[in-house]
């Protein structure tokens, strides 16, 4: 948040605050060479408090609170929903074996992709939005042309369902995590249909994979989070305990958010594995449910098995709000995604509805339905 304060002996031209650490940073420009007095120190303290309050209020205001549209088109549970790179469109996949491309702002279904023989569990798009990759219980990875809807290539090699899929930053490699307890990588430029690498350190199903730079992070039902440094050829693992069903990076790449089947989200330091915070209140003991950071990294979000979407303050660990589009349904929120730059949220449920949430001037649909 930017503010300018002109005082007797200085001008504060810029004030901001790190969303993760809540540290405040100020750039002070002196306007005279007078000796700093006790009074000036008091003013500085007051200024710091003022800037902190302003920054916290600005961050809190940047949260979605009301359903703007509902995307309907799937028959059965929606297993994954994802924004594309610029956030203008989104992708969804589900138990009906199809993938859909949407404009969430207008609730318009743009294209449907058919090719899987069983339910599709995850999808990912390239940074230029020209291709997408999908995987599911038919154990097959399909690379699609987004514009034409045609299948570019199919990859095979997993012996179990594909639970999670991601592209590397260059969008030349697909990374998949499977029920067969392996992570496999696939070269999209090669004519080969088999994996170029197999990571088999896990002892149970790989539930979630994410890629950042030269690293792969995975969550596993064996209760461990594994970080693979492909450039250095190293693997580090952190034992969490309960089954891990979702992992995600913070925007600065320094923190990892995990969802576990003990009704708890955990925030970890990526390098040390240190537990930084825990988030509770939602219900998640039976199903794979997504969690993620908001676009500012100031909050974390998770679905729940009782139909609510929970949003917590990252540092305080407290529940900021609970959202539910239809209090008459005790739905399972399987998947969610936060817009890369705006306070927009997508949620997908077992009943097949995809809801696009936005910030509104009015109060949203919260726990009491007001």
Coordinates of C-alpha atoms in Angstrom, one line a residue:
X1 CA 0.0 0.0 0.0
X2 CA 1.4 3.4 -1.0
X3 CA 1.0 6.5 1.2
X4 CA 2.8 9.8 1.4
X5 CA 3.2 11.7 4.7
X6 CA 5.0 15.0 5.0
X7 CA 6.3 15.8 8.4
X8 CA 8.5 18.6 9.8
X9 CA 11.8 16.9 9.3
X10 CA 11.1 14.3 6.6
X11 CA 8.8 13.0 3.9
X12 CA 7.7 9.3 3.8
X13 CA 7.3 8.6 0.1
X14 CA 6.5 4.9 0.2
X15 CA 5.0 2.6 2.8
X16 CA 4.4 -1.1 2.2
X17 CA 4.1 -4.3 4.2
X18 CA 5.1 -7.8 3.5
X19 CA 2.0 -10.0 3.4
X20 CA 3.8 -13.0 4.8
X21 CA 5.9 -11.4 7.6
X22 CA 3.8 -8.3 8.4
X23 CA 7.0 -6.3 8.4
X24 CA 6.6 -2.7 7.4
X25 CA 9.0 -0.9 5.1
X26 CA 9.4 2.9 4.9
X27 CA 11.6 5.1 2.8
X28 CA 12.3 8.3 4.7
X29 CA 13.6 11.5 3.0
X30 CA 14.9 14.1 5.5
X31 CA 13.9 17.7 4.7
X32 CA 16.3 19.3 7.2
X33 CA 19.4 18.4 9.2
X34 CA 17.9 19.0 12.6
X35 CA 18.9 16.7 15.4
X36 CA 16.4 13.8 15.8
X37 CA 14.5 14.3 19.0
X38 CA 12.4 12.1 21.2
X39 CA 9.4 13.7 19.7
X40 CA 10.5 12.6 16.3
X41 CA 10.9 9.0 17.4
X42 CA 7.3 9.1 18.8
X43 CA 6.1 10.4 15.5
X44 CA 7.9 7.6 13.7
X45 CA 6.3 5.0 15.9
X46 CA 2.8 6.5 15.3
X47 CA 3.5 6.6 11.6
X48 CA 4.5 2.9 11.7
X49 CA 1.3 2.0 13.5
X50 CA -0.8 4.1 11.0
X51 CA 0.9 2.4 8.0
X52 CA 0.4 -1.1 9.5
X53 CA -3.3 -0.5 10.1
X54 CA -3.7 0.9 6.6
X55 CA -1.9 -2.0 5.0
X56 CA -3.8 -4.6 7.0
X57 CA -7.2 -3.0 6.1
X58 CA -6.2 -2.9 2.4
X59 CA -5.3 -6.6 2.3
X60 CA -8.4 -7.6 4.2
X61 CA -10.5 -5.7 1.7
X62 CA -9.1 -7.7 -1.2
X63 CA -11.1 -10.9 -0.6
X64 CA -14.0 -12.3 -2.6
X65 CA -17.2 -12.4 -0.7
X66 CA -20.1 -13.1 -3.1
X67 CA -20.9 -15.5 -5.9
X68 CA -20.8 -13.6 -9.2
X69 CA -21.7 -16.5 -11.5
X70 CA -22.3 -20.2 -11.6
X71 CA -20.7 -22.3 -14.4
X72 CA -22.9 -25.3 -15.2
X73 CA -22.1 -28.0 -17.8
X74 CA -20.6 -31.0 -16.0
X75 CA -22.7 -34.0 -15.2
X76 CA -21.4 -35.2 -11.8
X77 CA -18.6 -34.1 -9.5
X78 CA -16.1 -31.5 -10.8
X79 CA -12.6 -32.8 -9.8
X80 CA -10.5 -29.7 -10.7
X81 CA -10.9 -26.1 -11.7
X82 CA -8.0 -23.9 -12.7
X83 CA -7.5 -20.3 -14.0
X84 CA -5.4 -19.9 -17.1
X85 CA -2.2 -17.9 -16.8
X86 CA -3.7 -14.4 -17.2
X87 CA -6.9 -15.3 -15.3
X88 CA -9.2 -14.4 -18.2
X89 CA -10.4 -18.0 -18.6
X90 CA -10.6 -21.1 -16.6
X91 CA -10.6 -24.9 -17.2
X92 CA -12.5 -27.6 -15.4
X93 CA -12.6 -31.4 -15.5
X94 CA -14.7 -34.0 -13.8
X95 CA -16.2 -37.5 -13.4
X96 CA -18.1 -37.1 -16.7
X97 CA -14.8 -37.6 -18.6
X98 CA -14.8 -34.2 -20.1
X99 CA -12.8 -31.0 -19.9
X100 CA -14.4 -27.6 -20.4
X101 CA -13.0 -24.1 -21.2
X102 CA -14.9 -21.2 -19.7
X103 CA -15.1 -17.5 -19.5
X104 CA -16.0 -17.2 -15.8
X105 CA -16.9 -13.5 -16.0
X106 CA -19.8 -14.2 -18.4
X107 CA -20.4 -17.9 -17.3
X108 CA -19.9 -18.8 -21.0
X109 CA -18.8 -22.3 -21.9
X110 CA -16.3 -21.9 -24.8
X111 CA -15.2 -25.4 -25.7
X112 CA -15.5 -29.0 -24.5
X113 CA -12.7 -31.5 -24.8
X114 CA -13.5 -35.2 -25.1
X115 CA -10.9 -38.0 -25.2
X116 CA -10.6 -39.6 -21.8
X117 CA -12.2 -43.0 -21.2
X118 CA -12.8 -42.4 -17.4
X119 CA -13.0 -39.5 -15.0
X120 CA -10.5 -36.7 -15.4
X121 CA -8.9 -35.7 -12.1
X122 CA -6.6 -32.8 -13.0
X123 CA -5.7 -30.3 -15.7
X124 CA -3.0 -27.7 -16.4
X125 CA -2.5 -25.1 -19.1
X126 CA 0.7 -23.8 -20.6
X127 CA 1.8 -20.2 -19.9
X128 CA 0.9 -19.1 -23.4
X129 CA -2.5 -20.7 -23.1
X130 CA -2.1 -22.6 -26.4
X131 CA -2.0 -26.2 -24.9
X132 CA -3.4 -28.0 -21.9
X133 CA -2.6 -31.4 -20.3
X134 CA -5.0 -33.7 -18.5
X135 CA -4.9 -36.9 -16.6
X136 CA -7.3 -39.2 -14.7
X137 CA -8.3 -42.7 -13.8
X138 CA -7.7 -44.1 -17.3
X139 CA -3.9 -43.7 -16.5
X140 CA -3.4 -41.6 -19.6
X141 CA -2.0 -38.1 -20.1
X142 CA -3.4 -36.2 -23.0
X143 CA -1.8 -33.1 -24.5
X144 CA -4.4 -30.9 -26.2
X145 CA -4.5 -27.9 -28.6
X146 CA -6.6 -25.4 -26.8
X147 CA -7.9 -23.5 -29.9
X148 CA -8.8 -26.5 -32.1
X149 CA -9.7 -29.0 -29.3
X150 CA -7.6 -31.6 -31.0
X151 CA -5.4 -34.1 -29.2
X152 CA -1.7 -33.5 -29.9
X153 CA -0.4 -36.5 -28.1
X154 CA -1.1 -39.2 -25.6
X155 CA 1.4 -40.4 -23.0
X156 CA 1.2 -43.7 -21.1
X157 CA 3.3 -45.3 -18.4
X158 CA 1.5 -44.9 -15.1
X159 CA 0.0 -48.1 -13.6
X160 CA -2.5 -46.1 -11.5
X161 CA -4.8 -43.1 -11.7
X162 CA -3.2 -39.8 -12.4
X163 CA -4.1 -37.5 -9.5
X164 CA -2.1 -34.4 -10.3
X165 CA -0.6 -32.7 -13.4
X166 CA 1.6 -29.7 -14.0
X167 CA 3.9 -28.0 -16.6
X168 CA 7.4 -26.8 -16.0
X169 CA 8.1 -23.1 -16.5
X170 CA 9.2 -23.6 -20.1
X171 CA 6.1 -25.7 -20.8
X172 CA 8.3 -28.3 -22.4
X173 CA 7.8 -31.0 -19.7
X174 CA 4.7 -32.4 -18.1
X175 CA 4.9 -33.6 -14.5
X176 CA 2.4 -36.1 -13.2
X177 CA 1.7 -37.7 -9.8
X178 CA -0.1 -41.0 -9.6
X179 CA -1.8 -43.5 -7.4
X180 CA 1.0 -45.8 -8.4
X181 CA 3.3 -43.9 -5.9
X182 CA 5.5 -42.4 -8.7
X183 CA 6.1 -39.0 -10.2
X184 CA 6.8 -39.1 -13.9
X185 CA 8.0 -36.4 -16.4
X186 CA 7.1 -36.3 -20.0
X187 CA 8.8 -34.4 -22.9
X188 CA 6.2 -32.6 -25.0
X189 CA 8.7 -32.0 -27.8
X190 CA 9.8 -35.6 -28.2
X191 CA 8.1 -38.3 -30.3
X192 CA 8.5 -40.6 -27.3
X193 CA 5.3 -41.6 -25.5
X194 CA 7.0 -43.0 -22.4
X195 CA 8.3 -40.9 -19.4
X196 CA 11.8 -39.4 -19.5
X197 CA 12.2 -39.7 -15.7
X198 CA 10.5 -41.6 -12.9
X199 CA 10.7 -40.5 -9.3
X200 CA 9.7 -43.4 -7.1
X201 CA 10.7 -42.5 -3.5
X202 CA 7.1 -42.4 -2.2
X203 CA 5.6 -45.4 -0.5
X204 CA 2.0 -44.5 -1.3
X205 CA -0.2 -42.5 -3.7
X206 CA 1.1 -39.2 -5.0
X207 CA -1.8 -36.8 -4.4
X208 CA -0.4 -33.5 -5.6
X209 CA 2.5 -32.1 -7.6
X210 CA 3.6 -28.5 -8.3
X211 CA 6.6 -27.2 -10.3
X212 CA 8.6 -24.0 -9.8
X213 CA 11.8 -23.2 -11.7
X214 CA 13.9 -26.4 -11.4
X215 CA 12.0 -27.8 -8.5
X216 CA 9.1 -30.3 -8.1
X217 CA 7.2 -30.5 -4.8
X218 CA 4.9 -33.4 -4.1
X219 CA 2.4 -34.3 -1.4
X220 CA 1.9 -38.0 -0.7
X221 CA -0.6 -40.2 1.2
X222 CA 2.4 -41.6 3.1
X223 CA 2.4 -38.3 5.1
X224 CA 5.5 -36.8 3.5
X225 CA 6.2 -33.7 1.4
X226 CA 9.1 -34.2 -1.0
X227 CA 11.1 -31.4 -2.7
X228 CA 13.1 -32.5 -5.8
X229 CA 15.9 -30.1 -7.0
X230 CA 16.3 -31.4 -10.5
X231 CA 19.3 -29.2 -11.2
X232 CA 21.2 -30.4 -8.2
X233 CA 19.9 -33.9 -8.4
X234 CA 18.8 -33.8 -4.7
X235 CA 15.6 -34.8 -2.9
X236 CA 14.5 -33.5 0.6
X237 CA 11.5 -34.9 2.4
X238 CA 9.6 -33.6 5.4
X239 CA 7.4 -35.9 7.5
X240 CA 4.1 -34.3 8.2
X241 CA 2.2 -37.3 9.6
X242 CA -1.3 -37.5 8.2
X243 CA -1.9 -38.1 4.5
X244 CA -1.0 -35.0 2.4
X245 CA -3.5 -34.3 -0.3
X246 CA -2.6 -30.9 -1.7
X247 CA 0.6 -28.8 -1.9
X248 CA 1.1 -25.3 -3.3
X249 CA 3.9 -22.6 -3.4
X250 CA 3.6 -19.1 -2.2
X251 CA 4.2 -16.4 -4.9
X252 CA 7.7 -15.7 -3.5
X253 CA 8.5 -19.4 -3.6
X254 CA 9.6 -19.4 0.1
X255 CA 6.6 -21.2 1.7
X256 CA 4.6 -24.3 1.0
X257 CA 1.0 -24.8 1.9
X258 CA -0.2 -28.4 2.6
X259 CA -3.6 -29.9 3.1
X260 CA -3.8 -33.0 5.2
X261 CA -6.5 -35.5 6.1
X262 CA -6.6 -34.4 9.7
X263 CA -8.7 -31.3 9.1
X264 CA -5.5 -29.1 9.1
X265 CA -3.6 -27.0 6.7
X266 CA 0.1 -26.5 7.4
X267 CA 2.4 -23.7 6.3
X268 CA 6.0 -24.8 5.9
X269 CA 9.3 -23.0 5.2
X270 CA 10.4 -24.5 1.8
X271 CA 14.1 -24.7 2.5
X272 CA 14.1 -25.8 6.2
X273 CA 10.8 -27.6 6.4
X274 CA 10.0 -25.7 9.6
X275 CA 6.3 -25.5 10.5
X276 CA 5.4 -21.9 10.4
X277 CA 1.6 -22.0 11.0
X278 CA -1.5 -24.3 11.1
X279 CA -5.0 -23.6 10.0
X280 CA -8.0 -25.4 11.3
X281 CA -11.8 -25.1 11.4
X282 CA -12.7 -26.8 8.1
X283 CA -13.6 -30.5 7.6
X284 CA -11.2 -32.6 5.6
X285 CA -10.6 -36.1 6.8
X286 CA -11.9 -38.3 3.9
X287 CA -11.4 -36.6 0.5
X288 CA -8.7 -34.9 -1.6
X289 CA -9.4 -31.2 -1.3
X290 CA -7.5 -28.3 -2.8
X291 CA -5.9 -25.4 -0.8
X292 CA -4.1 -22.4 -2.1
X293 CA -2.7 -18.9 -1.4
X294 CA -4.6 -15.8 -2.3
X295 CA -3.2 -13.4 -5.0
X296 CA -1.5 -11.3 -2.3
X297 CA -0.1 -14.3 -0.2
X298 CA -1.8 -12.6 2.7
X299 CA -4.4 -15.4 3.2
X300 CA -4.9 -19.1 2.5
X301 CA -8.0 -20.8 1.2
X302 CA -9.4 -24.3 1.4
X303 CA -12.5 -26.2 0.5
X304 CA -14.3 -28.3 3.0
X305 CA -16.3 -31.5 3.2
X306 CA -19.3 -29.5 4.6
X307 CA -19.7 -27.2 1.6
X308 CA -17.9 -24.2 3.0
X309 CA -14.9 -22.4 1.7
X310 CA -12.6 -21.2 4.4
X311 CA -10.2 -18.2 4.2
X312 CA -7.6 -17.7 6.9
X313 CA -5.2 -14.9 7.7
X314 CA -1.7 -16.3 6.8
X315 CA 0.1 -14.9 9.8
X316 CA -2.6 -14.9 12.5
X317 CA -3.9 -18.3 11.5
X318 CA -7.5 -17.2 12.2
X319 CA -10.5 -17.7 10.0
X320 CA -11.3 -14.5 8.2
X321 CA -14.4 -15.6 6.5
X322 CA -16.5 -18.7 5.5
X323 CA -18.3 -18.8 2.2
X324 CA -21.1 -20.9 1.0
X325 CA -23.1 -20.3 -2.1
X326 CA -26.0 -22.5 -1.1
X327 CA -26.5 -23.3 2.5
X328 CA -29.2 -25.9 1.8
X329 CA -26.5 -28.1 0.2
X330 CA -23.9 -29.9 2.3
X331 CA -21.6 -30.2 -0.6
X332 CA -18.0 -31.2 -0.8
X333 CA -15.7 -28.5 -2.3
X334 CA -13.2 -30.6 -4.1
X335 CA -11.2 -27.9 -5.9
X336 CA -10.6 -24.2 -5.9
X337 CA -8.3 -21.7 -7.6
X338 CA -7.4 -18.1 -6.9
X339 CA -7.0 -15.5 -9.7
X340 CA -3.3 -14.6 -10.2
X341 CA -3.8 -10.9 -9.7
X342 CA -7.4 -10.1 -8.6
X343 CA -9.6 -11.0 -5.7
X344 CA -11.4 -13.7 -7.6
X345 CA -12.0 -17.3 -6.6
X346 CA -13.2 -20.4 -8.4
X347 CA -14.7 -23.3 -6.4
X348 CA -15.9 -26.7 -7.7
X349 CA -18.0 -29.2 -5.9
X350 CA -19.3 -32.8 -5.8
X351 CA -22.7 -31.6 -7.0
X352 CA -21.1 -30.4 -10.3
X353 CA -21.4 -26.6 -9.8
X354 CA -18.4 -24.2 -10.4
X355 CA -18.8 -20.9 -8.7
X356 CA -17.0 -17.7 -9.6
X357 CA -16.6 -15.5 -6.5
X358 CA -15.8 -11.8 -6.6
X359 CA -15.4 -8.9 -4.2
X360 CA -18.7 -7.0 -3.8
X361 CA -19.8 -3.8 -2.2
X362 CA -22.3 -5.8 -0.3
X363 CA -21.8 -8.6 2.2
X364 CA -21.3 -12.0 0.6
X365 CA -22.9 -15.3 1.5
X366 CA -21.2 -16.1 4.8
X367 CA -21.8 -18.7 7.5
X368 CA -25.1 -17.2 8.6
X369 CA -26.3 -16.7 5.0
X370 CA -26.6 -12.9 5.4

